Tab-separated table of C-alpha atoms in Angstrom:
chain	number	residue	atom	x	y	z
A	1	MET	CA	84.010	102.770	86.931
A	2	ALA	CA	85.796	105.924	85.819
A	3	THR	CA	88.307	105.715	88.656
A	4	ASP	CA	89.372	102.167	87.749
A	5	ARG	CA	91.863	103.376	85.189
A	6	SER	CA	95.222	105.035	85.458
A	7	SER	CA	95.401	108.814	85.887
A	8	ALA	CA	91.657	109.303	86.410
A	9	GLY	CA	92.247	111.651	89.330
A	10	ASP	CA	93.561	115.191	89.602
A	11	PRO	CA	97.031	115.210	87.978
A	12	ALA	CA	98.606	117.633	90.468
A	13	ARG	CA	97.370	115.710	93.501
A	14	THR	CA	98.350	112.383	91.967
A	15	LEU	CA	101.891	113.497	91.136
A	16	ALA	CA	102.294	115.042	94.590
A	17	LEU	CA	101.223	111.736	96.170
A	18	LEU	CA	103.463	109.547	94.001
A	19	TRP	CA	106.551	111.710	94.461
A	20	GLY	CA	106.089	112.136	98.212
A	21	LEU	CA	104.986	115.768	98.202
A	22	THR	CA	102.284	115.087	100.774
A	23	ALA	CA	100.781	117.510	103.218
A	24	GLU	CA	102.856	116.157	106.089
A	25	GLU	CA	106.005	117.456	104.365
A	26	LYS	CA	104.735	120.952	103.625
A	27	PRO	CA	106.156	123.805	105.728
A	28	GLY	CA	103.877	125.237	108.371
A	29	ARG	CA	101.731	122.154	108.831
A	30	ARG	CA	100.404	121.737	112.381
A	31	GLY	CA	98.904	118.796	114.178
A	32	PRO	CA	99.952	115.296	115.263
A	33	LYS	CA	102.183	113.197	113.054
A	34	GLN	CA	100.226	110.813	110.854
A	35	ALA	CA	100.276	107.224	112.059
A	36	ARG	CA	100.363	105.560	108.650
A	37	SER	CA	102.534	105.911	105.563
A	38	THR	CA	101.538	105.845	101.921
A	39	GLY	CA	103.695	102.733	101.597
A	40	GLU	CA	101.563	100.910	104.170
A	41	ILE	CA	98.385	102.059	102.461
A	42	ALA	CA	99.629	100.871	99.079
A	43	ALA	CA	100.669	97.496	100.509
A	44	VAL	CA	97.221	96.884	102.010
A	45	ALA	CA	95.420	97.917	98.815
A	46	ILE	CA	97.694	95.756	96.664
A	47	ALA	CA	97.156	92.745	98.936
A	48	LEU	CA	93.384	93.209	98.617
A	49	ALA	CA	93.594	93.461	94.830
A	50	ASP	CA	95.837	90.393	94.620
A	51	ALA	CA	93.464	88.314	96.734
A	52	GLU	CA	90.053	89.550	95.596
A	53	GLY	CA	90.536	91.640	92.449
A	54	VAL	CA	90.782	95.382	91.991
A	55	ASP	CA	87.016	95.849	92.402
A	56	ALA	CA	87.421	94.858	96.063
A	57	VAL	CA	89.647	97.881	96.661
A	58	THR	CA	87.540	100.726	98.012
A	59	MET	CA	88.529	103.585	100.275
A	60	ARG	CA	86.248	102.185	103.001
A	61	ARG	CA	87.702	98.663	102.755
A	62	VAL	CA	91.309	99.864	102.792
A	63	ALA	CA	90.591	102.133	105.757
A	64	GLN	CA	89.032	99.199	107.597
A	65	GLU	CA	92.079	97.008	106.968
A	66	LEU	CA	94.327	99.775	108.311
A	67	GLY	CA	92.211	100.452	111.376
A	68	LEU	CA	91.338	103.949	110.146
A	69	SER	CA	88.091	105.723	109.476
A	70	PRO	CA	87.345	106.368	105.778
A	71	MET	CA	87.667	110.096	106.384
A	72	ALA	CA	91.073	109.605	107.971
A	73	LEU	CA	92.264	107.699	104.900
A	74	TYR	CA	91.417	110.702	102.734
A	75	THR	CA	94.021	112.723	104.635
A	76	TYR	CA	96.651	110.398	103.134
A	77	VAL	CA	95.190	109.651	99.693
A	78	PRO	CA	92.769	112.053	97.915
A	79	GLY	CA	90.549	109.286	96.513
A	80	LYS	CA	90.172	105.931	94.777
A	81	ALA	CA	91.694	107.163	91.513
A	82	GLU	CA	94.868	108.347	93.223
A	83	LEU	CA	94.995	105.165	95.299
A	84	LEU	CA	94.959	103.070	92.120
A	85	ASP	CA	97.874	105.058	90.707
A	86	LEU	CA	99.759	104.611	93.975
A	87	MET	CA	99.170	100.859	93.775
A	88	LEU	CA	100.408	100.679	90.180
A	89	ASP	CA	103.495	102.774	90.840
A	90	THR	CA	104.329	100.665	93.890
A	91	VAL	CA	104.200	97.363	92.020
A	92	TYR	CA	106.227	98.923	89.191
A	93	ALA	CA	108.892	99.961	91.694
A	94	THR	CA	109.171	96.479	93.179
A	95	MET	CA	108.903	94.368	90.015
A	96	PRO	CA	111.849	92.093	89.096
A	97	ARG	CA	114.506	93.481	86.776
A	98	CYS	CA	116.537	90.620	85.345
A	99	ALA	CA	117.731	91.866	81.937
A	100	PRO	CA	121.419	90.953	81.472
A	101	ALA	CA	123.524	94.040	80.783
A	102	GLY	CA	126.082	92.359	78.542
A	103	GLU	CA	123.910	90.187	76.337
A	104	GLY	CA	122.440	91.019	72.935
A	105	TRP	CA	119.217	92.974	72.562
A	106	ARG	CA	117.076	89.855	72.054
A	107	ALA	CA	118.155	88.419	75.410
A	108	ARG	CA	117.590	91.754	77.125
A	109	VAL	CA	114.159	92.329	75.594
A	110	SER	CA	113.172	88.723	76.370
A	111	ALA	CA	114.130	89.365	79.998
A	112	VAL	CA	112.018	92.525	80.033
A	113	ALA	CA	109.063	90.533	78.703
A	114	ASP	CA	109.629	87.786	81.283
A	115	ASP	CA	109.847	90.375	84.066
A	116	ASN	CA	106.517	91.883	83.053
A	117	ARG	CA	104.952	88.444	82.787
A	118	ALA	CA	106.122	87.739	86.352
A	119	LEU	CA	104.612	91.063	87.433
A	120	HIS	CA	101.238	90.097	85.948
A	121	ARG	CA	101.376	86.667	87.543
A	122	ALA	CA	102.021	88.200	90.962
A	123	HIS	CA	99.408	90.932	90.481
A	124	PRO	CA	96.799	89.753	87.918
A	125	TRP	CA	94.673	92.873	88.382
A	126	VAL	CA	97.379	95.048	86.780
A	127	ALA	CA	96.520	93.666	83.329
A	128	THR	CA	92.896	94.789	83.749
A	129	VAL	CA	93.646	98.447	84.503
A	130	PRO	CA	93.729	100.737	81.429
A	131	THR	CA	97.065	102.560	81.414
A	132	SER	CA	96.983	104.719	78.296
A	133	ARG	CA	97.868	107.533	80.701
A	134	PRO	CA	100.200	105.752	83.102
A	135	PRO	CA	100.973	107.115	86.583
A	136	LEU	CA	104.154	109.165	86.157
A	137	GLY	CA	105.629	108.230	89.500
A	138	PRO	CA	109.115	107.076	90.455
A	139	GLY	CA	108.200	103.407	90.071
A	140	LEU	CA	107.001	103.824	86.508
A	141	MET	CA	109.928	106.029	85.529
A	142	ALA	CA	112.458	103.498	86.871
A	143	LYS	CA	110.619	100.710	85.043
A	144	TYR	CA	110.541	102.688	81.783
A	145	GLU	CA	114.252	103.526	82.013
A	146	TYR	CA	115.160	99.892	82.646
A	147	GLU	CA	113.034	98.628	79.770
A	148	LEU	CA	114.281	101.184	77.254
A	149	ARG	CA	117.880	100.245	78.037
A	150	ALA	CA	117.166	96.747	76.738
A	151	PHE	CA	117.018	98.259	73.228
A	152	GLU	CA	120.248	100.231	73.530
A	153	GLY	CA	122.593	99.596	70.620
A	154	THR	CA	119.838	98.535	68.219
A	155	GLY	CA	120.065	101.775	66.252
A	156	LEU	CA	116.332	102.404	66.472
A	157	PRO	CA	115.332	106.086	66.512
A	158	ASP	CA	113.872	107.203	69.831
A	159	VAL	CA	110.245	107.237	68.634
A	160	GLU	CA	110.522	103.725	67.178
A	161	LEU	CA	112.338	102.572	70.306
A	162	ASP	CA	109.396	103.703	72.422
A	163	ALA	CA	106.962	102.062	69.986
A	164	ALA	CA	108.943	98.813	70.063
A	165	LEU	CA	108.765	98.704	73.848
A	166	THR	CA	105.027	99.440	73.763
A	167	HIS	CA	104.595	96.569	71.284
A	168	VAL	CA	106.417	94.129	73.571
A	169	LEU	CA	104.525	95.211	76.680
A	170	GLY	CA	101.196	95.054	74.850
A	171	PHE	CA	101.921	91.478	73.806
A	172	VAL	CA	102.781	90.494	77.392
A	173	GLN	CA	99.638	92.162	78.736
A	174	THR	CA	97.455	90.321	76.215
A	175	CYS	CA	99.016	87.013	77.223
A	176	ALA	CA	98.462	87.891	80.883
A	177	ARG	CA	94.775	88.584	80.309
A	178	MET	CA	94.297	85.333	78.404
A	179	ALA	CA	96.104	83.366	81.106
A	180	ALA	CA	93.902	85.014	83.743
A	181	ASP	CA	90.799	84.066	81.756
A	182	GLU	CA	92.028	80.477	81.553
A	183	ARG	CA	92.600	80.359	85.330
A	184	ALA	CA	89.173	81.876	85.961
A	185	ALA	CA	87.491	79.288	83.727
A	186	ALA	CA	89.238	76.479	85.605
A	187	GLN	CA	88.155	77.949	88.954
A	188	ASP	CA	84.553	78.515	87.851
A	189	SER	CA	84.149	74.982	86.525
A	190	ALA	CA	86.408	73.331	89.132
A	191	LEU	CA	87.979	71.515	86.169
A	192	THR	CA	91.256	71.812	84.307
A	193	ASP	CA	91.068	72.191	80.516
A	194	GLU	CA	92.030	68.547	80.128
A	195	GLN	CA	89.313	67.446	82.557
A	196	TRP	CA	86.687	69.665	80.890
A	197	TRP	CA	87.382	68.258	77.418
A	198	ALA	CA	87.334	64.698	78.755
A	199	ALA	CA	84.024	65.293	80.521
A	200	ASN	CA	82.414	66.710	77.358
A	201	ALA	CA	84.098	64.431	74.800
A	202	GLU	CA	81.000	62.381	73.993
A	203	LEU	CA	78.819	65.417	73.308
A	204	LEU	CA	81.523	67.138	71.283
A	205	ALA	CA	81.997	64.029	69.164
A	206	ARG	CA	78.301	64.157	68.200
A	207	VAL	CA	78.208	67.837	67.195
A	208	PHE	CA	81.701	68.323	65.772
A	209	ASP	CA	81.645	66.882	62.231
A	210	PRO	CA	85.189	66.295	60.841
A	211	ALA	CA	83.790	66.021	57.327
A	212	ARG	CA	82.354	69.529	57.549
A	213	TYR	CA	85.315	71.086	59.374
A	214	PRO	CA	88.281	68.984	58.205
A	215	VAL	CA	91.056	71.546	58.838
A	216	ALA	CA	89.648	72.593	62.205
A	217	ALA	CA	89.276	68.936	63.224
A	218	ARG	CA	92.845	68.095	62.246
A	219	VAL	CA	94.500	71.151	63.764
A	220	GLY	CA	92.299	71.192	66.840
A	221	ALA	CA	93.077	67.565	67.590
A	222	ALA	CA	96.821	68.129	67.191
A	223	ALA	CA	96.771	71.235	69.389
A	224	GLY	CA	94.575	69.600	72.005
A	225	GLU	CA	96.907	66.621	72.226
A	226	ALA	CA	99.950	68.873	72.496
A	227	TYR	CA	98.459	71.239	75.092
A	228	GLY	CA	96.224	68.880	77.035
A	229	GLY	CA	93.411	71.344	76.312
A	230	ALA	CA	92.261	74.054	73.935
A	231	TYR	CA	94.867	76.596	75.024
A	232	SER	CA	98.308	76.670	76.600
A	233	PRO	CA	99.358	80.027	78.117
A	234	ASP	CA	103.007	78.965	78.218
A	235	HIS	CA	103.081	77.900	74.571
A	236	ALA	CA	101.193	81.003	73.434
A	237	TYR	CA	103.659	83.229	75.280
A	238	ALA	CA	106.816	81.474	74.031
A	239	PHE	CA	105.566	81.272	70.438
A	240	GLY	CA	104.305	84.848	70.374
A	241	LEU	CA	107.388	86.367	71.981
A	242	ALA	CA	109.622	84.702	69.394
A	243	ARG	CA	107.505	86.196	66.606
A	244	VAL	CA	107.563	89.638	68.262
A	245	LEU	CA	111.359	89.493	68.465
A	246	ASP	CA	111.594	88.357	64.848
A	247	GLY	CA	109.524	91.344	63.782
A	248	LEU	CA	111.708	93.733	65.769
A	249	ALA	CA	114.810	92.116	64.271
A	250	ALA	CA	113.507	92.939	60.788
A	251	LEU	CA	112.873	96.547	61.846
A	252	ILE	CA	116.343	96.843	63.361
A	253	ALA	CA	117.901	95.423	60.201
A	254	GLU	CA	116.172	98.143	58.169
A	255	GLU	CA	117.754	100.805	60.364
A	256	ALA	CA	121.261	99.309	60.103
């Protein structure tokens, strides 16, 4: 759906919503005080997305959870697109921020990556929402400021600093999506990776010819024994993050 991406709504209305410039604060407004806050609305929508996925979040469903009519909800939030941006900005505002101020850049950037991984674990739907045009609310801006500071002192020019952060966050998001896929596969089959491979071992032994695929057989067996399955989200994240940091270290050395 077109609304299931960041910044799909009207920019002016979205920014007004995210920064608290709602109708209830405009001079000259008449009528009873609204009974709900945008914070409550965001919390309900986020809880729905966490439990059932972002597709479960509709204006009608959120209104029902709040005890409002759908039309009443539109007096708080213009539509589904703006609601999605409100949800994203809210989780950005409340995400952990653990980067140590006095450590080297690698420790700080690692902490930023870990913080984003924790965000995706708490809210798996975030990794599925396209954010090429992120919601420019206070939550995102605070997150961006915090993450950029992790690179302070590296000597990277501002454009490369932004690109380096984007590279790190893209890596974390990819890992989050793969981990979500692995959890979904386990739920769908009611089996862990280790249990699935054990259950299908006899059939796999008949069709997987080590003489034809010698390298794949050797490496696959070693990886399977190490991971207890075909894939380990924790190992993929730790291995990949180290390589990302190594690449950034080479870039930083070029700028020195």
